[in-house]
């Protein structure tokens, strides 16, 4: 999605959620400064690293995630796919001893598992927004093999492929990396949250609050936009569960 089109959605999101564009831009500037010093991948370099396949599996952190991970592990040859996890979904793969190829994160998931995945060779795409400035400052340097994204105007080393939540942003990333087919696992777009999206949750699954439900609504809308407008086949495993 080109930024000119994304900006129309972005302005609606800023207004709907009361987010600060200047804070988003401040976070993006900080991430860009860190990456400028430490080095980072370009889109072309990351694309080359995952060029072994144009078939992707993107893992979200919905209630169906664990079931889908186990099913895919048993019934698919995962070596044939580029595995992309959306932030906290990384934990579900680590639990099954699967290393993702790419992690799309705003540093909000289980950081031990995301760092472990990175140590085992996963590339990390770090997303800057107004609510994670402190984490950008304190955690970015701990990661190797990284690239940066923003939901504001892309600057310097940062990209904006479109997308709002970790899940739909990971799908937009897969499209940018050249996917022709994307299987969606754990992408429920419903009214529930899990321990994978909320690491401090005391139970496995809980009702989402109004804020989270609205985010999931945007995630589903933007995923539908990909389905309707990008030359990629989207297969949501949740549809097979119904």
PDB file of C-alpha atoms in Angstrom:
ATOM      1  CA  UNK A   1       0.000   0.000   0.000  1.00  0.00           C
ATOM      2  CA  UNK A   2       1.435   3.340  -1.031  1.00  0.00           C
ATOM      3  CA  UNK A   3       1.723   5.930   1.738  1.00  0.00           C
ATOM      4  CA  UNK A   4      -0.683   8.308   0.032  1.00  0.00           C
ATOM      5  CA  UNK A   5      -3.441   5.714   0.328  1.00  0.00           C
ATOM      6  CA  UNK A   6      -2.344   4.524   3.766  1.00  0.00           C
ATOM      7  CA  UNK A   7      -2.443   8.089   5.079  1.00  0.00           C
ATOM      8  CA  UNK A   8      -6.221   8.176   4.582  1.00  0.00           C
ATOM      9  CA  UNK A   9      -6.582   5.201   6.933  1.00  0.00           C
ATOM     10  CA  UNK A  10      -3.905   6.600   9.228  1.00  0.00           C
ATOM     11  CA  UNK A  11      -5.753   9.890   9.721  1.00  0.00           C
ATOM     12  CA  UNK A  12      -8.924   7.972  10.609  1.00  0.00           C
ATOM     13  CA  UNK A  13      -6.958   5.867  13.108  1.00  0.00           C
ATOM     14  CA  UNK A  14      -5.389   8.931  14.714  1.00  0.00           C
ATOM     15  CA  UNK A  15      -8.796  10.530  15.150  1.00  0.00           C
ATOM     16  CA  UNK A  16     -10.599   7.346  16.193  1.00  0.00           C
ATOM     17  CA  UNK A  17      -8.080   6.350  18.865  1.00  0.00           C
ATOM     18  CA  UNK A  18      -6.835   9.780  19.885  1.00  0.00           C
ATOM     19  CA  UNK A  19      -3.244   8.952  18.962  1.00  0.00           C
ATOM     20  CA  UNK A  20      -0.631  11.646  18.469  1.00  0.00           C
ATOM     21  CA  UNK A  21       0.968  11.915  15.046  1.00  0.00           C
ATOM     22  CA  UNK A  22       3.828  13.931  16.512  1.00  0.00           C
ATOM     23  CA  UNK A  23       4.539  11.110  18.995  1.00  0.00           C
ATOM     24  CA  UNK A  24       4.542   8.591  16.141  1.00  0.00           C
ATOM     25  CA  UNK A  25       7.006  10.788  14.286  1.00  0.00           C
ATOM     26  CA  UNK A  26       9.166  11.221  17.399  1.00  0.00           C
ATOM     27  CA  UNK A  27       9.361   7.446  17.831  1.00  0.00           C
ATOM     28  CA  UNK A  28      10.166   6.983  14.142  1.00  0.00           C
ATOM     29  CA  UNK A  29      12.939   9.552  14.291  1.00  0.00           C
ATOM     30  CA  UNK A  30      14.486   7.812  17.296  1.00  0.00           C
ATOM     31  CA  UNK A  31      14.357   4.383  15.660  1.00  0.00           C
ATOM     32  CA  UNK A  32      15.874   5.778  12.471  1.00  0.00           C
ATOM     33  CA  UNK A  33      18.727   7.345  14.446  1.00  0.00           C
ATOM     34  CA  UNK A  34      19.502   4.047  16.174  1.00  0.00           C
ATOM     35  CA  UNK A  35      19.395   2.079  12.939  1.00  0.00           C
ATOM     36  CA  UNK A  36      21.591   4.650  11.206  1.00  0.00           C
ATOM     37  CA  UNK A  37      24.277   4.020  13.818  1.00  0.00           C
ATOM     38  CA  UNK A  38      23.911   0.270  14.232  1.00  0.00           C
ATOM     39  CA  UNK A  39      22.977  -0.730  10.708  1.00  0.00           C
ATOM     40  CA  UNK A  40      19.846  -2.389   9.363  1.00  0.00           C
ATOM     41  CA  UNK A  41      18.437  -4.231   6.390  1.00  0.00           C
ATOM     42  CA  UNK A  42      16.918  -2.555   3.393  1.00  0.00           C
ATOM     43  CA  UNK A  43      13.735  -4.045   1.960  1.00  0.00           C
ATOM     44  CA  UNK A  44      15.787  -5.481  -0.895  1.00  0.00           C
ATOM     45  CA  UNK A  45      18.183  -7.191   1.515  1.00  0.00           C
ATOM     46  CA  UNK A  46      15.400  -8.676   3.625  1.00  0.00           C
ATOM     47  CA  UNK A  47      13.594  -9.818   0.483  1.00  0.00           C
ATOM     48  CA  UNK A  48      16.735 -11.617  -0.626  1.00  0.00           C
ATOM     49  CA  UNK A  49      16.992 -13.370   2.735  1.00  0.00           C
ATOM     50  CA  UNK A  50      13.503 -14.843   2.363  1.00  0.00           C
ATOM     51  CA  UNK A  51      13.692 -15.455  -1.375  1.00  0.00           C
ATOM     52  CA  UNK A  52      13.716 -19.246  -0.888  1.00  0.00           C
ATOM     53  CA  UNK A  53       9.906 -19.163  -1.182  1.00  0.00           C
ATOM     54  CA  UNK A  54       7.047 -16.931  -2.277  1.00  0.00           C
ATOM     55  CA  UNK A  55       4.656 -18.843  -0.004  1.00  0.00           C
ATOM     56  CA  UNK A  56       4.268 -17.316   3.444  1.00  0.00           C
ATOM     57  CA  UNK A  57       2.543 -18.196   6.691  1.00  0.00           C
ATOM     58  CA  UNK A  58       1.692 -15.219   8.893  1.00  0.00           C
ATOM     59  CA  UNK A  59       0.914 -16.002  12.517  1.00  0.00           C
ATOM     60  CA  UNK A  60      -1.357 -13.726  14.544  1.00  0.00           C
ATOM     61  CA  UNK A  61      -2.000 -13.977  18.269  1.00  0.00           C
ATOM     62  CA  UNK A  62      -5.689 -14.935  18.204  1.00  0.00           C
ATOM     63  CA  UNK A  63      -7.364 -17.781  20.129  1.00  0.00           C
ATOM     64  CA  UNK A  64      -6.853 -20.238  17.261  1.00  0.00           C
ATOM     65  CA  UNK A  65      -3.083 -19.714  17.166  1.00  0.00           C
ATOM     66  CA  UNK A  66      -1.895 -22.700  19.190  1.00  0.00           C
ATOM     67  CA  UNK A  67      -4.204 -25.082  17.369  1.00  0.00           C
ATOM     68  CA  UNK A  68      -3.077 -23.779  13.999  1.00  0.00           C
ATOM     69  CA  UNK A  69       0.616 -23.974  14.893  1.00  0.00           C
ATOM     70  CA  UNK A  70       0.279 -27.614  15.915  1.00  0.00           C
ATOM     71  CA  UNK A  71      -1.727 -28.468  12.799  1.00  0.00           C
ATOM     72  CA  UNK A  72       0.760 -26.768  10.489  1.00  0.00           C
ATOM     73  CA  UNK A  73       3.656 -28.474  12.229  1.00  0.00           C
ATOM     74  CA  UNK A  74       2.068 -31.899  11.723  1.00  0.00           C
ATOM     75  CA  UNK A  75       0.564 -31.522   8.245  1.00  0.00           C
ATOM     76  CA  UNK A  76       2.817 -29.059   6.371  1.00  0.00           C
ATOM     77  CA  UNK A  77       6.484 -28.976   5.487  1.00  0.00           C
ATOM     78  CA  UNK A  78       7.227 -25.599   7.048  1.00  0.00           C
ATOM     79  CA  UNK A  79      10.551 -25.431   5.214  1.00  0.00           C
ATOM     80  CA  UNK A  80       8.530 -24.622   2.107  1.00  0.00           C
ATOM     81  CA  UNK A  81       7.192 -21.417   3.663  1.00  0.00           C
ATOM     82  CA  UNK A  82       8.511 -18.123   4.942  1.00  0.00           C
ATOM     83  CA  UNK A  83       7.242 -17.956   8.532  1.00  0.00           C
ATOM     84  CA  UNK A  84       6.317 -14.477   9.771  1.00  0.00           C
ATOM     85  CA  UNK A  85       5.133 -13.945  13.331  1.00  0.00           C
ATOM     86  CA  UNK A  86       3.234 -10.929  14.573  1.00  0.00           C
ATOM     87  CA  UNK A  87       4.915  -9.937  17.846  1.00  0.00           C
ATOM     88  CA  UNK A  88       3.546 -12.132  20.659  1.00  0.00           C
ATOM     89  CA  UNK A  89       2.661 -14.953  18.267  1.00  0.00           C
ATOM     90  CA  UNK A  90       6.395 -15.688  18.295  1.00  0.00           C
ATOM     91  CA  UNK A  91       5.935 -17.363  21.682  1.00  0.00           C
ATOM     92  CA  UNK A  92       3.569 -19.998  20.290  1.00  0.00           C
ATOM     93  CA  UNK A  93       6.169 -21.039  17.706  1.00  0.00           C
ATOM     94  CA  UNK A  94       8.975 -21.098  20.264  1.00  0.00           C
ATOM     95  CA  UNK A  95       6.832 -23.376  22.431  1.00  0.00           C
ATOM     96  CA  UNK A  96       6.641 -25.805  19.497  1.00  0.00           C
ATOM     97  CA  UNK A  97      10.374 -25.430  18.770  1.00  0.00           C
ATOM     98  CA  UNK A  98       9.764 -23.616  15.508  1.00  0.00           C
ATOM     99  CA  UNK A  99      11.909 -20.642  14.549  1.00  0.00           C
ATOM    100  CA  UNK A 100      10.162 -17.937  12.553  1.00  0.00           C
ATOM    101  CA  UNK A 101      12.021 -16.402   9.648  1.00  0.00           C
ATOM    102  CA  UNK A 102      10.751 -12.882  10.345  1.00  0.00           C
ATOM    103  CA  UNK A 103       9.222 -11.279  13.436  1.00  0.00           C
ATOM    104  CA  UNK A 104       7.148  -8.121  13.045  1.00  0.00           C
ATOM    105  CA  UNK A 105       7.093  -6.457  16.442  1.00  0.00           C
ATOM    106  CA  UNK A 106       6.362  -3.233  18.257  1.00  0.00           C
ATOM    107  CA  UNK A 107       8.214  -4.768  21.249  1.00  0.00           C
ATOM    108  CA  UNK A 108       4.962  -5.463  23.084  1.00  0.00           C
ATOM    109  CA  UNK A 109       5.057  -9.274  23.146  1.00  0.00           C
ATOM    110  CA  UNK A 110       7.165 -11.699  25.173  1.00  0.00           C
ATOM    111  CA  UNK A 111      10.570 -10.131  24.629  1.00  0.00           C
ATOM    112  CA  UNK A 112      12.496 -13.180  25.860  1.00  0.00           C
ATOM    113  CA  UNK A 113      10.949 -15.270  23.080  1.00  0.00           C
ATOM    114  CA  UNK A 114      11.393 -12.599  20.425  1.00  0.00           C
ATOM    115  CA  UNK A 115      15.050 -12.201  21.402  1.00  0.00           C
ATOM    116  CA  UNK A 116      15.494 -15.997  21.399  1.00  0.00           C
ATOM    117  CA  UNK A 117      14.038 -16.181  17.904  1.00  0.00           C
ATOM    118  CA  UNK A 118      16.432 -13.429  16.827  1.00  0.00           C
ATOM    119  CA  UNK A 119      19.399 -15.256  18.362  1.00  0.00           C
ATOM    120  CA  UNK A 120      18.367 -18.350  16.414  1.00  0.00           C
ATOM    121  CA  UNK A 121      18.413 -16.424  13.153  1.00  0.00           C
ATOM    122  CA  UNK A 122      15.051 -14.729  12.794  1.00  0.00           C
ATOM    123  CA  UNK A 123      15.088 -11.281  11.246  1.00  0.00           C
ATOM    124  CA  UNK A 124      13.243  -8.656  13.291  1.00  0.00           C
ATOM    125  CA  UNK A 125      11.186  -5.815  11.831  1.00  0.00           C
ATOM    126  CA  UNK A 126      10.801  -3.253  14.610  1.00  0.00           C
ATOM    127  CA  UNK A 127       7.824  -0.911  14.448  1.00  0.00           C
ATOM    128  CA  UNK A 128       7.899   2.593  15.929  1.00  0.00           C
ATOM    129  CA  UNK A 129       4.763   4.312  17.208  1.00  0.00           C
ATOM    130  CA  UNK A 130       3.963   6.896  19.830  1.00  0.00           C
ATOM    131  CA  UNK A 131       3.334   4.407  22.640  1.00  0.00           C
ATOM    132  CA  UNK A 132       6.632   2.539  22.470  1.00  0.00           C
ATOM    133  CA  UNK A 133       9.237   5.306  22.425  1.00  0.00           C
ATOM    134  CA  UNK A 134      10.815   4.067  25.674  1.00  0.00           C
ATOM    135  CA  UNK A 135      11.071   0.514  24.328  1.00  0.00           C
ATOM    136  CA  UNK A 136      12.554   1.732  21.055  1.00  0.00           C
ATOM    137  CA  UNK A 137      15.198   3.571  23.081  1.00  0.00           C
ATOM    138  CA  UNK A 138      16.039   0.750  25.477  1.00  0.00           C
ATOM    139  CA  UNK A 139      15.574  -2.442  23.436  1.00  0.00           C
ATOM    140  CA  UNK A 140      16.372  -1.852  19.769  1.00  0.00           C
ATOM    141  CA  UNK A 141      20.116  -2.274  20.269  1.00  0.00           C
ATOM    142  CA  UNK A 142      19.670  -5.791  21.660  1.00  0.00           C
ATOM    143  CA  UNK A 143      18.505  -7.092  18.273  1.00  0.00           C
ATOM    144  CA  UNK A 144      20.577  -8.144  15.290  1.00  0.00           C
ATOM    145  CA  UNK A 145      19.355  -8.594  11.701  1.00  0.00           C
ATOM    146  CA  UNK A 146      16.740  -5.847  11.935  1.00  0.00           C
ATOM    147  CA  UNK A 147      14.721  -3.450   9.846  1.00  0.00           C
ATOM    148  CA  UNK A 148      12.482  -0.566  10.906  1.00  0.00           C
ATOM    149  CA  UNK A 149       8.919   0.483  10.129  1.00  0.00           C
ATOM    150  CA  UNK A 150       6.650   3.360  11.068  1.00  0.00           C
ATOM    151  CA  UNK A 151       2.948   4.095  10.777  1.00  0.00           C
ATOM    152  CA  UNK A 152       3.738   7.735  10.000  1.00  0.00           C
ATOM    153  CA  UNK A 153       5.561   9.184   7.003  1.00  0.00           C
ATOM    154  CA  UNK A 154       8.530   6.881   6.276  1.00  0.00           C
ATOM    155  CA  UNK A 155      11.882   8.547   6.892  1.00  0.00           C
ATOM    156  CA  UNK A 156      15.518   7.543   6.516  1.00  0.00           C
ATOM    157  CA  UNK A 157      15.878   3.821   7.112  1.00  0.00           C
ATOM    158  CA  UNK A 158      12.213   3.260   7.956  1.00  0.00           C
ATOM    159  CA  UNK A 159       9.473   1.811   5.771  1.00  0.00           C
ATOM    160  CA  UNK A 160       5.706   2.006   5.853  1.00  0.00           C
ATOM    161  CA  UNK A 161       4.062  -0.858   3.995  1.00  0.00           C
ATOM    162  CA  UNK A 162       0.641  -0.208   5.532  1.00  0.00           C
ATOM    163  CA  UNK A 163      -1.049  -1.900   8.432  1.00  0.00           C
ATOM    164  CA  UNK A 164      -2.060  -0.952  11.945  1.00  0.00           C
ATOM    165  CA  UNK A 165      -1.969  -3.888  14.358  1.00  0.00           C
ATOM    166  CA  UNK A 166       0.878  -6.389  14.578  1.00  0.00           C
ATOM    167  CA  UNK A 167      -1.192  -8.941  12.658  1.00  0.00           C
ATOM    168  CA  UNK A 168      -2.295  -7.004   9.610  1.00  0.00           C
ATOM    169  CA  UNK A 169       1.024  -5.152   9.505  1.00  0.00           C
ATOM    170  CA  UNK A 170       2.770  -8.532   9.250  1.00  0.00           C
ATOM    171  CA  UNK A 171       0.543  -9.392   6.276  1.00  0.00           C
ATOM    172  CA  UNK A 172       1.413  -6.121   4.532  1.00  0.00           C
ATOM    173  CA  UNK A 173       5.069  -6.929   5.216  1.00  0.00           C
ATOM    174  CA  UNK A 174       4.689 -10.348   3.601  1.00  0.00           C
ATOM    175  CA  UNK A 175       3.184  -8.698   0.524  1.00  0.00           C
ATOM    176  CA  UNK A 176       6.121  -6.268   0.367  1.00  0.00           C
ATOM    177  CA  UNK A 177       8.517  -9.232   0.598  1.00  0.00           C
ATOM    178  CA  UNK A 178       7.028 -10.764  -2.527  1.00  0.00           C
ATOM    179  CA  UNK A 179       4.490 -13.273  -1.250  1.00  0.00           C
ATOM    180  CA  UNK A 180       2.191 -14.817  -3.840  1.00  0.00           C
ATOM    181  CA  UNK A 181       0.314 -16.867  -1.242  1.00  0.00           C
ATOM    182  CA  UNK A 182      -0.190 -16.113   2.448  1.00  0.00           C
ATOM    183  CA  UNK A 183      -1.703 -18.557   4.903  1.00  0.00           C
ATOM    184  CA  UNK A 184      -3.090 -16.792   7.960  1.00  0.00           C
ATOM    185  CA  UNK A 185      -2.818 -18.688  11.252  1.00  0.00           C
ATOM    186  CA  UNK A 186      -4.251 -17.400  14.518  1.00  0.00           C
ATOM    187  CA  UNK A 187      -5.960 -14.503  12.721  1.00  0.00           C
ATOM    188  CA  UNK A 188      -9.395 -14.623  14.362  1.00  0.00           C
ATOM    189  CA  UNK A 189     -10.305 -10.918  14.186  1.00  0.00           C
ATOM    190  CA  UNK A 190     -12.872 -11.595  16.915  1.00  0.00           C
ATOM    191  CA  UNK A 191     -13.639 -10.329  20.392  1.00  0.00           C
ATOM    192  CA  UNK A 192     -11.039 -12.261  22.384  1.00  0.00           C
ATOM    193  CA  UNK A 193      -7.438 -11.686  23.448  1.00  0.00           C
ATOM    194  CA  UNK A 194      -4.903 -14.326  24.433  1.00  0.00           C
ATOM    195  CA  UNK A 195      -1.793 -14.616  26.572  1.00  0.00           C
ATOM    196  CA  UNK A 196       0.197 -14.318  23.352  1.00  0.00           C
ATOM    197  CA  UNK A 197      -1.058 -10.809  22.665  1.00  0.00           C
ATOM    198  CA  UNK A 198      -1.209  -9.897  26.361  1.00  0.00           C
ATOM    199  CA  UNK A 199       1.748 -11.605  28.118  1.00  0.00           C
ATOM    200  CA  UNK A 200       0.538 -10.489  31.557  1.00  0.00           C
ATOM    201  CA  UNK A 201      -2.886 -12.115  31.117  1.00  0.00           C
ATOM    202  CA  UNK A 202      -3.719 -14.524  33.951  1.00  0.00           C
ATOM    203  CA  UNK A 203      -5.816 -16.807  31.712  1.00  0.00           C
ATOM    204  CA  UNK A 204      -5.326 -18.316  28.261  1.00  0.00           C
ATOM    205  CA  UNK A 205      -8.150 -16.341  26.623  1.00  0.00           C
ATOM    206  CA  UNK A 206     -10.174 -13.348  27.807  1.00  0.00           C
ATOM    207  CA  UNK A 207     -12.729 -10.912  26.432  1.00  0.00           C
ATOM    208  CA  UNK A 208     -11.169  -8.010  24.585  1.00  0.00           C
ATOM    209  CA  UNK A 209     -11.891  -4.525  25.862  1.00  0.00           C
ATOM    210  CA  UNK A 210     -13.503  -1.949  23.586  1.00  0.00           C
ATOM    211  CA  UNK A 211     -10.116  -0.515  22.611  1.00  0.00           C
ATOM    212  CA  UNK A 212      -8.796  -3.896  21.481  1.00  0.00           C
ATOM    213  CA  UNK A 213     -12.037  -4.772  19.673  1.00  0.00           C
ATOM    214  CA  UNK A 214     -11.779  -1.594  17.674  1.00  0.00           C
ATOM    215  CA  UNK A 215      -8.173  -2.400  16.784  1.00  0.00           C
ATOM    216  CA  UNK A 216      -9.207  -5.860  15.596  1.00  0.00           C
ATOM    217  CA  UNK A 217     -11.938  -4.284  13.489  1.00  0.00           C
ATOM    218  CA  UNK A 218      -9.338  -2.170  11.707  1.00  0.00           C
ATOM    219  CA  UNK A 219      -7.070  -5.205  11.336  1.00  0.00           C
ATOM    220  CA  UNK A 220      -9.813  -7.153   9.606  1.00  0.00           C
ATOM    221  CA  UNK A 221     -10.745  -4.221   7.375  1.00  0.00           C
ATOM    222  CA  UNK A 222      -7.133  -3.744   6.276  1.00  0.00           C
ATOM    223  CA  UNK A 223      -6.686  -7.467   5.685  1.00  0.00           C
ATOM    224  CA  UNK A 224      -9.765  -7.384   3.483  1.00  0.00           C
ATOM    225  CA  UNK A 225      -8.167  -4.511   1.567  1.00  0.00           C
ATOM    226  CA  UNK A 226      -5.149  -6.722   0.855  1.00  0.00           C
ATOM    227  CA  UNK A 227      -7.423  -9.531  -0.299  1.00  0.00           C
ATOM    228  CA  UNK A 228      -9.230  -7.196  -2.690  1.00  0.00           C
ATOM    229  CA  UNK A 229      -6.319  -5.143  -3.985  1.00  0.00           C
ATOM    230  CA  UNK A 230      -3.041  -7.061  -3.897  1.00  0.00           C
ATOM    231  CA  UNK A 231      -1.994  -9.876  -6.276  1.00  0.00           C
ATOM    232  CA  UNK A 232      -1.730 -12.386  -3.453  1.00  0.00           C
ATOM    233  CA  UNK A 233      -3.809 -15.386  -2.407  1.00  0.00           C
ATOM    234  CA  UNK A 234      -4.938 -15.122   1.212  1.00  0.00           C
ATOM    235  CA  UNK A 235      -5.994 -18.313   3.001  1.00  0.00           C
ATOM    236  CA  UNK A 236      -7.278 -17.830   6.537  1.00  0.00           C
ATOM    237  CA  UNK A 237      -7.225 -21.092   8.495  1.00  0.00           C
ATOM    238  CA  UNK A 238      -9.931 -19.691  10.746  1.00  0.00           C
ATOM    239  CA  UNK A 239     -12.359 -20.122   7.831  1.00  0.00           C
ATOM    240  CA  UNK A 240     -11.716 -23.873   7.944  1.00  0.00           C
ATOM    241  CA  UNK A 241     -12.611 -23.937  11.650  1.00  0.00           C
ATOM    242  CA  UNK A 242     -16.163 -22.741  11.065  1.00  0.00           C
TER     243      UNK A 242
END
